[in-house]
JSON list of C-alpha atoms in Angstrom, two decimals:
[
{"chain": "A", "resi": 23, "resn": "MET", "atom": "CA", "xyz": [116.66, 128.70, 198.85]},
{"chain": "A", "resi": 24, "resn": "ASP", "atom": "CA", "xyz": [117.65, 126.36, 196.03]},
{"chain": "A", "resi": 25, "resn": "THR", "atom": "CA", "xyz": [116.40, 127.02, 192.51]},
{"chain": "A", "resi": 26, "resn": "PRO", "atom": "CA", "xyz": [113.48, 124.70, 191.82]},
{"chain": "A", "resi": 27, "resn": "ILE", "atom": "CA", "xyz": [113.78, 122.32, 188.87]},
{"chain": "A", "resi": 28, "resn": "ILE", "atom": "CA", "xyz": [110.52, 121.60, 187.08]},
{"chain": "A", "resi": 29, "resn": "LEU", "atom": "CA", "xyz": [110.25, 118.74, 184.60]},
{"chain": "A", "resi": 30, "resn": "VAL", "atom": "CA", "xyz": [107.58, 119.02, 181.91]},
{"chain": "A", "resi": 31, "resn": "GLN", "atom": "CA", "xyz": [106.91, 115.96, 179.74]},
{"chain": "A", "resi": 32, "resn": "ALA", "atom": "CA", "xyz": [105.79, 116.68, 176.18]},
{"chain": "A", "resi": 33, "resn": "ALA", "atom": "CA", "xyz": [105.51, 114.83, 172.89]},
{"chain": "A", "resi": 34, "resn": "SER", "atom": "CA", "xyz": [103.97, 115.45, 169.49]},
{"chain": "A", "resi": 35, "resn": "ARG", "atom": "CA", "xyz": [102.42, 111.98, 169.49]},
{"chain": "A", "resi": 36, "resn": "ALA", "atom": "CA", "xyz": [100.48, 110.08, 172.16]},
{"chain": "A", "resi": 37, "resn": "TRP", "atom": "CA", "xyz": [101.10, 106.40, 172.93]},
{"chain": "A", "resi": 38, "resn": "SER", "atom": "CA", "xyz": [98.38, 105.53, 170.42]},
{"chain": "A", "resi": 39, "resn": "GLY", "atom": "CA", "xyz": [100.24, 107.39, 167.65]},
{"chain": "A", "resi": 40, "resn": "ALA", "atom": "CA", "xyz": [97.60, 110.11, 167.45]},
{"chain": "A", "resi": 41, "resn": "PRO", "atom": "CA", "xyz": [98.64, 113.76, 167.77]},
{"chain": "A", "resi": 42, "resn": "ASP", "atom": "CA", "xyz": [99.14, 114.67, 171.45]},
{"chain": "A", "resi": 43, "resn": "TRP", "atom": "CA", "xyz": [96.97, 117.45, 172.84]},
{"chain": "A", "resi": 44, "resn": "CYS", "atom": "CA", "xyz": [99.96, 119.22, 174.42]},
{"chain": "A", "resi": 45, "resn": "MET", "atom": "CA", "xyz": [100.90, 120.41, 170.94]},
{"chain": "A", "resi": 46, "resn": "ASN", "atom": "CA", "xyz": [97.47, 121.90, 170.09]},
{"chain": "A", "resi": 47, "resn": "ASP", "atom": "CA", "xyz": [97.61, 125.64, 169.46]},
{"chain": "A", "resi": 48, "resn": "VAL", "atom": "CA", "xyz": [96.12, 128.16, 171.86]},
{"chain": "A", "resi": 49, "resn": "ASP", "atom": "CA", "xyz": [96.67, 131.74, 170.75]},
{"chain": "A", "resi": 50, "resn": "GLY", "atom": "CA", "xyz": [99.42, 130.59, 168.38]},
{"chain": "A", "resi": 51, "resn": "ARG", "atom": "CA", "xyz": [101.40, 128.63, 170.99]},
{"chain": "A", "resi": 52, "resn": "PRO", "atom": "CA", "xyz": [101.35, 124.92, 171.83]},
{"chain": "A", "resi": 53, "resn": "VAL", "atom": "CA", "xyz": [99.51, 124.00, 175.05]},
{"chain": "A", "resi": 54, "resn": "VAL", "atom": "CA", "xyz": [102.81, 122.87, 176.61]},
{"chain": "A", "resi": 55, "resn": "ALA", "atom": "CA", "xyz": [103.98, 126.52, 176.43]},
{"chain": "A", "resi": 56, "resn": "LEU", "atom": "CA", "xyz": [100.98, 127.44, 178.60]},
{"chain": "A", "resi": 57, "resn": "THR", "atom": "CA", "xyz": [102.11, 124.81, 181.09]},
{"chain": "A", "resi": 58, "resn": "VAL", "atom": "CA", "xyz": [105.57, 126.38, 181.18]},
{"chain": "A", "resi": 59, "resn": "GLU", "atom": "CA", "xyz": [104.02, 129.83, 181.60]},
{"chain": "A", "resi": 60, "resn": "SER", "atom": "CA", "xyz": [101.87, 128.63, 184.51]},
{"chain": "A", "resi": 61, "resn": "ALA", "atom": "CA", "xyz": [104.89, 127.06, 186.22]},
{"chain": "A", "resi": 62, "resn": "LEU", "atom": "CA", "xyz": [106.84, 130.31, 185.86]},
{"chain": "A", "resi": 63, "resn": "LYS", "atom": "CA", "xyz": [104.01, 132.30, 187.46]},
{"chain": "A", "resi": 64, "resn": "GLU", "atom": "CA", "xyz": [104.34, 130.16, 190.59]},
{"chain": "A", "resi": 65, "resn": "PHE", "atom": "CA", "xyz": [108.14, 129.68, 190.45]},
{"chain": "A", "resi": 66, "resn": "PRO", "atom": "CA", "xyz": [109.66, 132.56, 188.44]},
{"chain": "A", "resi": 67, "resn": "ALA", "atom": "CA", "xyz": [113.26, 131.49, 189.11]},
{"chain": "A", "resi": 68, "resn": "ALA", "atom": "CA", "xyz": [112.65, 127.85, 188.17]},
{"chain": "A", "resi": 69, "resn": "ASP", "atom": "CA", "xyz": [114.91, 125.84, 185.91]},
{"chain": "A", "resi": 70, "resn": "ILE", "atom": "CA", "xyz": [112.35, 124.27, 183.56]},
{"chain": "A", "resi": 71, "resn": "ARG", "atom": "CA", "xyz": [113.36, 121.17, 181.65]},
{"chain": "A", "resi": 72, "resn": "ILE", "atom": "CA", "xyz": [111.11, 119.86, 178.90]},
{"chain": "A", "resi": 73, "resn": "ILE", "atom": "CA", "xyz": [111.52, 116.12, 178.45]},
{"chain": "A", "resi": 74, "resn": "ALA", "atom": "CA", "xyz": [110.47, 114.74, 175.05]},
{"chain": "A", "resi": 75, "resn": "PRO", "atom": "CA", "xyz": [111.07, 111.69, 172.84]},
{"chain": "A", "resi": 76, "resn": "GLU", "atom": "CA", "xyz": [113.94, 111.78, 170.36]},
{"chain": "A", "resi": 77, "resn": "PHE", "atom": "CA", "xyz": [111.52, 111.77, 167.41]},
{"chain": "A", "resi": 78, "resn": "ASP", "atom": "CA", "xyz": [110.44, 115.31, 168.39]},
{"chain": "A", "resi": 79, "resn": "ARG", "atom": "CA", "xyz": [113.94, 116.78, 168.00]},
{"chain": "A", "resi": 80, "resn": "GLY", "atom": "CA", "xyz": [113.81, 119.54, 165.37]},
{"chain": "A", "resi": 81, "resn": "GLY", "atom": "CA", "xyz": [110.05, 120.09, 165.78]},
{"chain": "A", "resi": 82, "resn": "ARG", "atom": "CA", "xyz": [107.89, 122.72, 167.45]},
{"chain": "A", "resi": 83, "resn": "LEU", "atom": "CA", "xyz": [109.16, 121.93, 170.93]},
{"chain": "A", "resi": 84, "resn": "ASP", "atom": "CA", "xyz": [112.47, 123.49, 169.90]},
{"chain": "A", "resi": 85, "resn": "GLU", "atom": "CA", "xyz": [110.68, 126.87, 169.72]},
{"chain": "A", "resi": 86, "resn": "ILE", "atom": "CA", "xyz": [109.60, 126.94, 173.37]},
{"chain": "A", "resi": 87, "resn": "PRO", "atom": "CA", "xyz": [112.81, 128.23, 175.03]},
{"chain": "A", "resi": 88, "resn": "ALA", "atom": "CA", "xyz": [112.73, 131.29, 172.74]},
{"chain": "A", "resi": 89, "resn": "MET", "atom": "CA", "xyz": [109.20, 132.06, 173.95]},
{"chain": "A", "resi": 90, "resn": "PHE", "atom": "CA", "xyz": [110.64, 132.66, 177.44]},
{"chain": "A", "resi": 91, "resn": "PRO", "atom": "CA", "xyz": [114.02, 134.33, 176.77]},
{"chain": "A", "resi": 92, "resn": "GLU", "atom": "CA", "xyz": [114.39, 135.70, 180.29]},
{"chain": "A", "resi": 93, "resn": "HIS", "atom": "CA", "xyz": [114.01, 132.25, 181.90]},
{"chain": "A", "resi": 94, "resn": "LYS", "atom": "CA", "xyz": [116.02, 129.03, 181.97]},
{"chain": "A", "resi": 95, "resn": "ILE", "atom": "CA", "xyz": [114.14, 126.62, 179.72]},
{"chain": "A", "resi": 96, "resn": "SER", "atom": "CA", "xyz": [115.93, 123.59, 178.27]},
{"chain": "A", "resi": 97, "resn": "LEU", "atom": "CA", "xyz": [114.97, 120.56, 176.19]},
{"chain": "A", "resi": 98, "resn": "TYR", "atom": "CA", "xyz": [116.06, 116.95, 176.70]},
{"chain": "A", "resi": 99, "resn": "TYR", "atom": "CA", "xyz": [115.27, 114.35, 174.06]}
]
């Protein structure tokens, strides 16, 4: 079986310019990390790619791969 690729869209700002809910903290992690965790429960061998706007480079999204060191998590801006 091929390794599944899962794309997760995230951004620190919504289209309106307001803070996006995916970056709200739950137990010290952004909500988008919970999305990644849920995906890994269903597809533990998945190649997860977080897709985000360029303006988020260098922000909190950069921390997510380190939260899952045993998995393939990458960021694309």
